[in-house]
PDB file of C-alpha atoms in Angstrom:
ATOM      1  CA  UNK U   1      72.631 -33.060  49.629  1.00 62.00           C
ATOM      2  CA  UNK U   2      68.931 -33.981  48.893  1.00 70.00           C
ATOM      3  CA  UNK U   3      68.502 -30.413  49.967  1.00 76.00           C
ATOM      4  CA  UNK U   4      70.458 -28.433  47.764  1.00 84.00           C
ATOM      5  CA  UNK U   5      69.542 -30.527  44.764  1.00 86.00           C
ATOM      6  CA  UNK U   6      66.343 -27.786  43.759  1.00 86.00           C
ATOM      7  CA  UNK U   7      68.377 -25.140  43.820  1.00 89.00           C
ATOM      8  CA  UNK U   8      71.342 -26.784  41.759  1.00 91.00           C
ATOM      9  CA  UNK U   9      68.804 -27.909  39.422  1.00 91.00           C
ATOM     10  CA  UNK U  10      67.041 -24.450  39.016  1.00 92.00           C
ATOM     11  CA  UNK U  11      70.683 -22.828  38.453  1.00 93.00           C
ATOM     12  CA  UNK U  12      71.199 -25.602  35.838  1.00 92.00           C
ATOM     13  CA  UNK U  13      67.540 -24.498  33.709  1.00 93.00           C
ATOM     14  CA  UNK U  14      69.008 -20.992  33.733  1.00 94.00           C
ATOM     15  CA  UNK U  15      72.325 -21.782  32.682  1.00 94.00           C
ATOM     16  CA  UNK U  16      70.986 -23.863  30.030  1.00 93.00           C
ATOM     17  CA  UNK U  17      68.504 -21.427  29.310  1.00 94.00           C
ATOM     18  CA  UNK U  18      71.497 -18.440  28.796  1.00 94.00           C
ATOM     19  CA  UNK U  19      73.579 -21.090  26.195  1.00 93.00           C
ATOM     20  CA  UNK U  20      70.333 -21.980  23.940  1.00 92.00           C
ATOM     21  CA  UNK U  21      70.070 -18.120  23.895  1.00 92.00           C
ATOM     22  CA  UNK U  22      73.948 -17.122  23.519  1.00 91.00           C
ATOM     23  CA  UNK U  23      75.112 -19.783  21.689  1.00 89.00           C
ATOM     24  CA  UNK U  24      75.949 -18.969  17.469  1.00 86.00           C
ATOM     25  CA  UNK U  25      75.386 -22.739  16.676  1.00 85.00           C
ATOM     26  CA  UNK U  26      71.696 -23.869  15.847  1.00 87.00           C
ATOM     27  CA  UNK U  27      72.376 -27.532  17.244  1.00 86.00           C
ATOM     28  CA  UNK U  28      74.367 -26.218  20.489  1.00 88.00           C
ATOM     29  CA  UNK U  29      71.283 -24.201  21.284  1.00 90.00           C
ATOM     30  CA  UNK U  30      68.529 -26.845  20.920  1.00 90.00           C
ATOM     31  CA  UNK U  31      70.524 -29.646  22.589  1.00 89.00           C
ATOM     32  CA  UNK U  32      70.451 -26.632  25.483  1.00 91.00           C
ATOM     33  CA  UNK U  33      66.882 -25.805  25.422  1.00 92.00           C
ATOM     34  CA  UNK U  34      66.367 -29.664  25.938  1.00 90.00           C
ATOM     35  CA  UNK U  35      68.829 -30.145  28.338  1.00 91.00           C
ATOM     36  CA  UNK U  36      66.846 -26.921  30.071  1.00 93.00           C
ATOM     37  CA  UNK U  37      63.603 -28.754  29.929  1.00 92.00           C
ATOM     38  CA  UNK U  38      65.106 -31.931  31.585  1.00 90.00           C
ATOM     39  CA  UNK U  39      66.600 -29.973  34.768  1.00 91.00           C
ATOM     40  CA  UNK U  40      63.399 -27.895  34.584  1.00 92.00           C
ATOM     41  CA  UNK U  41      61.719 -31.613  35.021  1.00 91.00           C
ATOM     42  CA  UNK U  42      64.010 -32.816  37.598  1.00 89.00           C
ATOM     43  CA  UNK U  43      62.625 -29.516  39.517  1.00 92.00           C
ATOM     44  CA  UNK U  44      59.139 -30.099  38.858  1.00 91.00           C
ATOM     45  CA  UNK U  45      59.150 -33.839  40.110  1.00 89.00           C
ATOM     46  CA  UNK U  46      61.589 -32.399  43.529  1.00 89.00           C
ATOM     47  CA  UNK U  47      58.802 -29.461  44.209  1.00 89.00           C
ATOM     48  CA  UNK U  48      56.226 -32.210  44.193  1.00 87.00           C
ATOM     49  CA  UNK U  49      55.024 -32.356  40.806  1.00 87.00           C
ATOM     50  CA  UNK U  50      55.712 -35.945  39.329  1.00 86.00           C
ATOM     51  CA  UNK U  51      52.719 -36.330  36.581  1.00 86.00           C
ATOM     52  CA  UNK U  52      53.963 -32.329  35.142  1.00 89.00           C
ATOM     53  CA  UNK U  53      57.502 -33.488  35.517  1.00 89.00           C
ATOM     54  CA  UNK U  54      56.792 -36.634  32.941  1.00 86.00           C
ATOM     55  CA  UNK U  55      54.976 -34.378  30.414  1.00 87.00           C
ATOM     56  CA  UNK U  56      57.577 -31.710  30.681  1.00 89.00           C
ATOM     57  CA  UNK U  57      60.078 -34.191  30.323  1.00 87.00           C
ATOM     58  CA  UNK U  58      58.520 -36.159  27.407  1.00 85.00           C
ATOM     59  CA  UNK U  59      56.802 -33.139  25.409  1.00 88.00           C
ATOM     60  CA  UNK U  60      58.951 -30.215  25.725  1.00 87.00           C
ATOM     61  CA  UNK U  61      62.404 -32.197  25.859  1.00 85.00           C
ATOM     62  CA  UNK U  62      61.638 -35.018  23.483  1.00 83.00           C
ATOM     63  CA  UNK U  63      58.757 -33.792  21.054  1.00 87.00           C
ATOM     64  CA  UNK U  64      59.801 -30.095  20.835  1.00 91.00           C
ATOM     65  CA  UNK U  65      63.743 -31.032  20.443  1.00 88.00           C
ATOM     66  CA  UNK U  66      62.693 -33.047  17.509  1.00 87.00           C
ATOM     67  CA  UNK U  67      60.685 -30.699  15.487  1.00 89.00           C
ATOM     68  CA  UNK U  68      63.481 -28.221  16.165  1.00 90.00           C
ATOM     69  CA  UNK U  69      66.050 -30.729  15.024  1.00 87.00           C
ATOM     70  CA  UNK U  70      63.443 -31.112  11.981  1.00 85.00           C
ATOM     71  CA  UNK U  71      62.966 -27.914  11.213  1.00 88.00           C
ATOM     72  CA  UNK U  72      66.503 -26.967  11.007  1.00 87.00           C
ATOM     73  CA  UNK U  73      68.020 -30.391   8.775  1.00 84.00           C
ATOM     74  CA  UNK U  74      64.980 -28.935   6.626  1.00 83.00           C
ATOM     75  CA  UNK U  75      66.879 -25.686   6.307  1.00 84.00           C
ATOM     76  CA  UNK U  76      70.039 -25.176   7.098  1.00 75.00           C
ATOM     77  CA  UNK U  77      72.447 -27.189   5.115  1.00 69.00           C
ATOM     78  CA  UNK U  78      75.714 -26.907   6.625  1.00 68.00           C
ATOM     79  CA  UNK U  79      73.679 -27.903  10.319  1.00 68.00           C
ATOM     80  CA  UNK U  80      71.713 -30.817   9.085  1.00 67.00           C
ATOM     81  CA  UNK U  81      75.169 -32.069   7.412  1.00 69.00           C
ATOM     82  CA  UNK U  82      76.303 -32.327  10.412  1.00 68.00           C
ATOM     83  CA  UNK U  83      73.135 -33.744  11.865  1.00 66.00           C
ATOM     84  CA  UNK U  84      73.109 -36.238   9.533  1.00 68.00           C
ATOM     85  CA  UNK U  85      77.239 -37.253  10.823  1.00 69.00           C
ATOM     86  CA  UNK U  86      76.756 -36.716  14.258  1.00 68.00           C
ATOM     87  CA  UNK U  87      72.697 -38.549  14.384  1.00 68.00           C
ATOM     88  CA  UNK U  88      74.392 -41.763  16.288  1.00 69.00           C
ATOM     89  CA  UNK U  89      76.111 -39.714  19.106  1.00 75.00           C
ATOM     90  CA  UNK U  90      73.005 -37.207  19.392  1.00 71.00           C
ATOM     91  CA  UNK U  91      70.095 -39.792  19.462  1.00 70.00           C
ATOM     92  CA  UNK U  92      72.496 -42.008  21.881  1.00 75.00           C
ATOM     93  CA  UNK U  93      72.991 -38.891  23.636  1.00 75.00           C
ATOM     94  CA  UNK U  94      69.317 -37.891  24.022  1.00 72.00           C
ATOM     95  CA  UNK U  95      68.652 -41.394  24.901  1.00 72.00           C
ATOM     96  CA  UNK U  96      71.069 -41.522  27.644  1.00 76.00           C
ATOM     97  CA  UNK U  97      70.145 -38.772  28.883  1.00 73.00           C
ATOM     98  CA  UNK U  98      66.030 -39.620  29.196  1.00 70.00           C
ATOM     99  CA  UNK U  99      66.703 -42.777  30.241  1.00 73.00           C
ATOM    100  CA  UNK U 100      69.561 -41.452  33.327  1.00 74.00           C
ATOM    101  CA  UNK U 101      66.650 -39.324  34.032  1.00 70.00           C
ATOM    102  CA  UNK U 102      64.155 -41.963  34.428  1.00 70.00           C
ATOM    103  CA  UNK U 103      66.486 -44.309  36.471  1.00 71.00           C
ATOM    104  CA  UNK U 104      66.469 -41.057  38.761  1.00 68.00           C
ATOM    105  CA  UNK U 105      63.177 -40.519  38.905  1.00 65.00           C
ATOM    106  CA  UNK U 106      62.194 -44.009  39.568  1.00 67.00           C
ATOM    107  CA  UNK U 107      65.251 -44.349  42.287  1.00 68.00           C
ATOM    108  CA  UNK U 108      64.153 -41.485  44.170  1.00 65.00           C
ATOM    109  CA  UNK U 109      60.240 -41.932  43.400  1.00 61.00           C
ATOM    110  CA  UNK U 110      58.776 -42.637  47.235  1.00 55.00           C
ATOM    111  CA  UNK U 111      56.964 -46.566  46.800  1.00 52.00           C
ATOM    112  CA  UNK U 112      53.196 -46.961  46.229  1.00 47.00           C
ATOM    113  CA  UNK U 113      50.797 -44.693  48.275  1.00 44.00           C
ATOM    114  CA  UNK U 114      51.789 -41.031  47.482  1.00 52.00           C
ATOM    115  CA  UNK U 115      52.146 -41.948  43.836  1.00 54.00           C
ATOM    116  CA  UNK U 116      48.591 -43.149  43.776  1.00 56.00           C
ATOM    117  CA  UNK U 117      47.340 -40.592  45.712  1.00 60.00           C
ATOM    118  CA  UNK U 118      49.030 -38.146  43.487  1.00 62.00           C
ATOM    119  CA  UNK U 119      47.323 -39.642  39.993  1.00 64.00           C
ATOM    120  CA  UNK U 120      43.827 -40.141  41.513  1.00 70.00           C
ATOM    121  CA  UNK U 121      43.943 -36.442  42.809  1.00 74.00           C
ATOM    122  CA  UNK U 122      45.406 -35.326  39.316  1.00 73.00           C
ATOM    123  CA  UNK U 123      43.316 -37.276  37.435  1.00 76.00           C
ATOM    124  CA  UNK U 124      39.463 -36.203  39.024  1.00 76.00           C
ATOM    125  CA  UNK U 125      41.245 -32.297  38.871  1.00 74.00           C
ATOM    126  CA  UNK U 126      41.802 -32.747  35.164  1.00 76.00           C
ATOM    127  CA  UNK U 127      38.647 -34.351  34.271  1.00 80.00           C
ATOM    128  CA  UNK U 128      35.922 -32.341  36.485  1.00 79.00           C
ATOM    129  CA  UNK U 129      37.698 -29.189  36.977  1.00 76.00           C
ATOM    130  CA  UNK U 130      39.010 -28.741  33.647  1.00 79.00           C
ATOM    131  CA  UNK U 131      37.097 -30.447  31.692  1.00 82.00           C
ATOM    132  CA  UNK U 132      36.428 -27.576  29.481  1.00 85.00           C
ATOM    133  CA  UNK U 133      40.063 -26.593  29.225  1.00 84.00           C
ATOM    134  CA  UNK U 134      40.749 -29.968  28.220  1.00 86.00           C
ATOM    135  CA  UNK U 135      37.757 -29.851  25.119  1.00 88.00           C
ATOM    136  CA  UNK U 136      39.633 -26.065  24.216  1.00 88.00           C
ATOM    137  CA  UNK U 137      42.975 -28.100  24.354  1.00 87.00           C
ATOM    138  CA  UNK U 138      41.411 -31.061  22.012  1.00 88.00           C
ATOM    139  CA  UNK U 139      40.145 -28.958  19.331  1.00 90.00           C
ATOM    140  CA  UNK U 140      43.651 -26.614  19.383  1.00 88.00           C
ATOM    141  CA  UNK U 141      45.633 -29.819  18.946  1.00 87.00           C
ATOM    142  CA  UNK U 142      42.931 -30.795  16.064  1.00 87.00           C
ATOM    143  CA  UNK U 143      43.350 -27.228  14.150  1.00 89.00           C
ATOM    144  CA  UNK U 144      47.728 -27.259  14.653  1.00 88.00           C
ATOM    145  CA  UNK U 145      47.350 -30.478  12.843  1.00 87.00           C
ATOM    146  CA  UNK U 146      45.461 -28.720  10.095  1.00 88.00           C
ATOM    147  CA  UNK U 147      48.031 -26.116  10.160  1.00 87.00           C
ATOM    148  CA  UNK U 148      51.101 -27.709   9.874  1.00 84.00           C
ATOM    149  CA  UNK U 149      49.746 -30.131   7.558  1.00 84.00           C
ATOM    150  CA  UNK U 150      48.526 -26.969   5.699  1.00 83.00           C
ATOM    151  CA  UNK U 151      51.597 -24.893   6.061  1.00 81.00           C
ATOM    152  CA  UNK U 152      54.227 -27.873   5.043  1.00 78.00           C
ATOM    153  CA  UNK U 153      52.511 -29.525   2.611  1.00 77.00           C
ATOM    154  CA  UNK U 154      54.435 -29.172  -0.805  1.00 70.00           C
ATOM    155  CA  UNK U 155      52.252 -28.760  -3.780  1.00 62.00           C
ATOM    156  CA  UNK U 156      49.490 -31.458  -4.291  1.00 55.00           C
ATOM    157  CA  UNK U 157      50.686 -32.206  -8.015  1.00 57.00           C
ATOM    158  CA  UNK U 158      53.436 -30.583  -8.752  1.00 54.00           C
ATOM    159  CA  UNK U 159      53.287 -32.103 -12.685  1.00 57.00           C
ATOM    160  CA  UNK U 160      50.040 -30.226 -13.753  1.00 54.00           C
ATOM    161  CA  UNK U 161      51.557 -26.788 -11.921  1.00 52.00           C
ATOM    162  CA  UNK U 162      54.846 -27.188 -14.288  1.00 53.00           C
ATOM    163  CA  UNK U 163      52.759 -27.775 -17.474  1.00 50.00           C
ATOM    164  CA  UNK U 164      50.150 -25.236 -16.738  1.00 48.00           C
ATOM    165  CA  UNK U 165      52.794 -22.177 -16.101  1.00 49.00           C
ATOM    166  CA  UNK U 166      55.200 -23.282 -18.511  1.00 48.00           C
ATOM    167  CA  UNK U 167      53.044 -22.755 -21.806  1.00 48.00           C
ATOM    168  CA  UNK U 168      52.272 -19.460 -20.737  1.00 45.00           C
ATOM    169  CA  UNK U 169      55.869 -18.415 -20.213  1.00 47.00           C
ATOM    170  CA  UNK U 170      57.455 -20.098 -23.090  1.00 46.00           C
ATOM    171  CA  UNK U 171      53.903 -18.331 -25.222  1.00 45.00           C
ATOM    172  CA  UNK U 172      55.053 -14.966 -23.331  1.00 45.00           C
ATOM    173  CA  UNK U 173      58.822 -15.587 -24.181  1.00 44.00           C
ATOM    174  CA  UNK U 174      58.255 -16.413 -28.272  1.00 45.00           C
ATOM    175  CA  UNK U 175      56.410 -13.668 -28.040  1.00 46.00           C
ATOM    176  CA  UNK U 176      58.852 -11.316 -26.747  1.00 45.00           C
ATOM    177  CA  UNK U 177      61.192 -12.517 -28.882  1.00 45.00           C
ATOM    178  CA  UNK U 178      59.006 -12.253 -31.920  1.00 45.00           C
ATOM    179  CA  UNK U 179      58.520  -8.618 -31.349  1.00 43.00           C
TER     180      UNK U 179
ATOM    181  CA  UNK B   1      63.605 -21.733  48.086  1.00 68.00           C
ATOM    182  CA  UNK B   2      60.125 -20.558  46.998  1.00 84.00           C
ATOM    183  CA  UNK B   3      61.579 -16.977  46.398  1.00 87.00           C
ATOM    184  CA  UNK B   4      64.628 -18.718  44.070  1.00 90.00           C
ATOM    185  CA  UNK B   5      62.119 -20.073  42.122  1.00 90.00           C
ATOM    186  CA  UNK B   6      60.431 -16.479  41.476  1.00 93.00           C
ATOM    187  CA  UNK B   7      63.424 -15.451  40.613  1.00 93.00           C
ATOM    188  CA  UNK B   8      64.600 -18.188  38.333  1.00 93.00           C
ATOM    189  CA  UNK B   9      61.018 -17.518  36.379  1.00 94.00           C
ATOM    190  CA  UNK B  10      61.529 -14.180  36.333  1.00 94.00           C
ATOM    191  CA  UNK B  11      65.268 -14.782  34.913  1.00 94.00           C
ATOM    192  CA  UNK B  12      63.675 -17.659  32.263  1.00 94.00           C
ATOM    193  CA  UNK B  13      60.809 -14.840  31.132  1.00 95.00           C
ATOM    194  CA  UNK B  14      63.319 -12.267  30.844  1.00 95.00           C
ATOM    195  CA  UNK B  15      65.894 -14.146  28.818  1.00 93.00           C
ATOM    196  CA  UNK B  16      63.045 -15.399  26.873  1.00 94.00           C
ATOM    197  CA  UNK B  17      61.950 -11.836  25.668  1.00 94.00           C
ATOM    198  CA  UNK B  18      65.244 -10.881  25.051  1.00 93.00           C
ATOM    199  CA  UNK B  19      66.031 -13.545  22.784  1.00 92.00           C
ATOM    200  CA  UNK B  20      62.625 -12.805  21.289  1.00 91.00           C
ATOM    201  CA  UNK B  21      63.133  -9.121  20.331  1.00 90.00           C
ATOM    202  CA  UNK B  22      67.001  -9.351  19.146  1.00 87.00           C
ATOM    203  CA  UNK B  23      67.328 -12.308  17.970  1.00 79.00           C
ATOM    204  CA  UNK B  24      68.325 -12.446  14.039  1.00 83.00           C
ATOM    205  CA  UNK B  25      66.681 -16.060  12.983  1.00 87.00           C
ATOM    206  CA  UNK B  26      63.401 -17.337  13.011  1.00 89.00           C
ATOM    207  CA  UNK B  27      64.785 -20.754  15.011  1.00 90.00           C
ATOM    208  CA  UNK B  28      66.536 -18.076  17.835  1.00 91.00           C
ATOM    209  CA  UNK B  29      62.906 -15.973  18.396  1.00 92.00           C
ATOM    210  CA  UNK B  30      61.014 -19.521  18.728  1.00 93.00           C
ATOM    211  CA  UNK B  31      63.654 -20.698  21.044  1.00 94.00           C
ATOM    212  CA  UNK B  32      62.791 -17.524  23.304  1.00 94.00           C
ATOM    213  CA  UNK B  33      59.153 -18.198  23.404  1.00 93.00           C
ATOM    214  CA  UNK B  34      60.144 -21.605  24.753  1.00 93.00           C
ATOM    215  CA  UNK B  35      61.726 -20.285  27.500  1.00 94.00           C
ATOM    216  CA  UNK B  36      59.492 -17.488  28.169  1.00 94.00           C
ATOM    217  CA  UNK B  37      56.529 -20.473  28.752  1.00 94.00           C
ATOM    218  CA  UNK B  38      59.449 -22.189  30.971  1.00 94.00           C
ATOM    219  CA  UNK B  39      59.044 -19.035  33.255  1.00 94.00           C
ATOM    220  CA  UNK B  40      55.627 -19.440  33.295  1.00 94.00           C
ATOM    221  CA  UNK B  41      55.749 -23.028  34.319  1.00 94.00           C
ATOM    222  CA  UNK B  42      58.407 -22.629  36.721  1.00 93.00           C
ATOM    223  CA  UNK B  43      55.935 -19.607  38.731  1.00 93.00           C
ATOM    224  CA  UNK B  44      53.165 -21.964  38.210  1.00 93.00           C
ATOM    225  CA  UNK B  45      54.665 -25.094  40.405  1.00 92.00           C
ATOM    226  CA  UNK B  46      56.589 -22.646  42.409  1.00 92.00           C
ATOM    227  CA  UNK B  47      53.566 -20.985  44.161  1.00 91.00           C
ATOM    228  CA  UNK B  48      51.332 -24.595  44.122  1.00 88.00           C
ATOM    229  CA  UNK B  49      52.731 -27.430  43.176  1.00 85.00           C
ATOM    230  CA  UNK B  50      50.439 -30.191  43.478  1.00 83.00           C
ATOM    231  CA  UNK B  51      47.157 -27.899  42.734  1.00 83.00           C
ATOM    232  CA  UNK B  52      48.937 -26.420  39.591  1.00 85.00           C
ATOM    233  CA  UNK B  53      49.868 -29.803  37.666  1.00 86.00           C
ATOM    234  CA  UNK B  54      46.566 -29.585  35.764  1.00 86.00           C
ATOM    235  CA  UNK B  55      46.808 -26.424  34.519  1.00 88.00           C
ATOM    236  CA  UNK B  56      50.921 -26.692  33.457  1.00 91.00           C
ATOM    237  CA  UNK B  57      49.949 -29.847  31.540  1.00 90.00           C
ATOM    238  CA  UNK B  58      47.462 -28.479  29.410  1.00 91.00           C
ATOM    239  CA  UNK B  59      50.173 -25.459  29.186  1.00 92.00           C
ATOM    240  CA  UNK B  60      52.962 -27.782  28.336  1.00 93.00           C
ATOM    241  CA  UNK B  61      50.434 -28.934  25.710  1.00 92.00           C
ATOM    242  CA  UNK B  62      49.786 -25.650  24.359  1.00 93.00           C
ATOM    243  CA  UNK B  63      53.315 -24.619  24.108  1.00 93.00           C
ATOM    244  CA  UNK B  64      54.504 -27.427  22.090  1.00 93.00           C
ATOM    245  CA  UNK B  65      51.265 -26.708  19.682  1.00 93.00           C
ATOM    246  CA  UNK B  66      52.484 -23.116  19.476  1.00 93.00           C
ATOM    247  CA  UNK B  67      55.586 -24.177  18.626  1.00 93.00           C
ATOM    248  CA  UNK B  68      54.680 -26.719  16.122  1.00 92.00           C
ATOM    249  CA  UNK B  69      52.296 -24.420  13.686  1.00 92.00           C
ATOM    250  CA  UNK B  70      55.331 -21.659  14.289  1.00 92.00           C
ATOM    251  CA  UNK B  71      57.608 -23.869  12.837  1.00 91.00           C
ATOM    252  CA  UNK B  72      55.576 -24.803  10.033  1.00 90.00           C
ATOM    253  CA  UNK B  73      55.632 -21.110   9.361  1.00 89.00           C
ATOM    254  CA  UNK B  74      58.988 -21.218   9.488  1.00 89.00           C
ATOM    255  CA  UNK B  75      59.288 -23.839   7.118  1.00 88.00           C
ATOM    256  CA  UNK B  76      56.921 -21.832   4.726  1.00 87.00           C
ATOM    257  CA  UNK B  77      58.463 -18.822   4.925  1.00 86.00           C
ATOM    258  CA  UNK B  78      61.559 -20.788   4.297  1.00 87.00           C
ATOM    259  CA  UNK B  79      60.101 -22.287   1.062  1.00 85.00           C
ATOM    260  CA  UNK B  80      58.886 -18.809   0.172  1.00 82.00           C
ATOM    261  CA  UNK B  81      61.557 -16.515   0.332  1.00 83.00           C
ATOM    262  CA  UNK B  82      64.803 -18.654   0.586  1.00 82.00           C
ATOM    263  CA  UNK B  83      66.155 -17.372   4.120  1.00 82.00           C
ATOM    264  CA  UNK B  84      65.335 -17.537   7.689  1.00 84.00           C
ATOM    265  CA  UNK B  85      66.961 -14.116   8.352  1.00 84.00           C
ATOM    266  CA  UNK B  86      64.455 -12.163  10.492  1.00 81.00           C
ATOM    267  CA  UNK B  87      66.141  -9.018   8.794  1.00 79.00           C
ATOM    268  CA  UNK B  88      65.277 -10.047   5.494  1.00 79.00           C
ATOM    269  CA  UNK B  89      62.431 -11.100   6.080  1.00 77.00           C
ATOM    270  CA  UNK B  90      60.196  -8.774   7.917  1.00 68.00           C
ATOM    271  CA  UNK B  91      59.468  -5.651   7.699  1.00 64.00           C
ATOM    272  CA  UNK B  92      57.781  -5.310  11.559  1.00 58.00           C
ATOM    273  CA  UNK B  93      62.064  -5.786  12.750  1.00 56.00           C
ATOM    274  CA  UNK B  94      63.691  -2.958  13.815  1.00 56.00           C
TER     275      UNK B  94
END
């Protein structure tokens, strides 16, 4: 049973993977791609994985789902109507689902000594070998902040932009209707 | 079970690029270069799992970076031109 779970998990991340691509719906397809990342976790914690099994689980299912769920109840109406009717069954959903994952995890996690083995070995790999990977890493988070604080950002005063164009055109328009 | 999990990257990497070059939507093409890194991931603790989990973190943490300042793009491009359609849109489709 044990066994077999890998390879039912794998076939699960593709099969997710094929209905976030095929699937018309915007919300069908996310709810996939996150449902992908969680089996995709499930397989990184069975290969022997567990500390790239939590990030996978918690960036790529929970942080990416929402700014996908964001970015599409910022524009497409008809979907984020029905995000906004269906919020209570998809955050219970989502919940359920990290938290059945978790129970899993920690049910099947072997006690004490390989998980501390595992974080002490991850941990001096991730500080002295790639500790200049992990500076790179800092300062991209650092400049995606700028840009998506840059990129989404409406107008800083969107009073003083109204009253400086609108002189102009209503100056161009008397104008144009003078001559 | 190694040799699935080649072939299930593979299979995430292909689907990935496919999604990427015919998809019509911004939301579809971002959703194809999330599962194109999922390939990459999957090779990564496929050929060494317990050496490889400091390189697919800082990957998982590039990925959702990437994906964050693409959908602010999106977002922009939204606010800009009133549609997500990659056909009316770009002009680099074909």
């Amino acid at each position: 049973m044990i066994e077999q779970l890998p390879t039912a998990v794998l076939g699960l991340t593709v099969l997710f993977g094929l209905v976030a691509v095929a699937a018309r719906d915007f919300l069908v397809s996310i709810l996939s791609l996150s449902g992908a990342s969680v089996a995709l976790a499930v397989y990184f914690f069975l290969a022997g994985a567990p500390i790239a099994a939590v990030f996978e689980a918690v960036v790529a299912a929970g942080l990416i789902t929402v700014l996908f769920l964001f970015v599409i109840s910022l524009t497409e109406a008809d979907t984020a109507e029905r995000i906004e009717r269906g919020k209570l069954t998809v955050v219970g959903l989502a919940l359920g689902g990290l938290l059945g994952v978790g129970i899993a995890v920690w049910a099947l996690l072997d006690p004490v000594a390989s998980e501390a083995a595992t974080g002490t070995t991850f941990a001096q790999a991730l500080w002295s070998g790639r500790s200049v990977d992990l500076l790179a890493v800092t300062i991209l988070m650092f400049v995606g902040v700028l840009a998506v604080v840059r990129l989404t950002a409406e107008r800083l005063d969107p009073v003083t932009d109204t009253t400086a164009t609108q002189p102009g055109d209503r100056a161009s328009g008397q104008q144009e209707g003078e001559s | 079970m190694t040799a699935l999990a080649y072939g299930v990257a593979v299979a995430l990497l292909v689907l990935g690029l496919a999604s990427i070059v015919a998809g019509r939507n911004v939301v579809k093409t971002l959703i194809g270069v999330e599962l194109a890194s999922k390939g990459v991931l999957v090779n990564f603790v496929a050929t060494d799992p317990a050496g490889s989990q400091g390189i697919v973190v800082i990957l998982i943490v590039i990925d959702a970076v990437v994906v964050a300042v693409l959908l602010g793009v999106a977002v922009a491009a939204y606010r800009q031109y009133g549609t997500l359609d990659l056909d009316a849109l770009g002009r680099l489709t074909w």
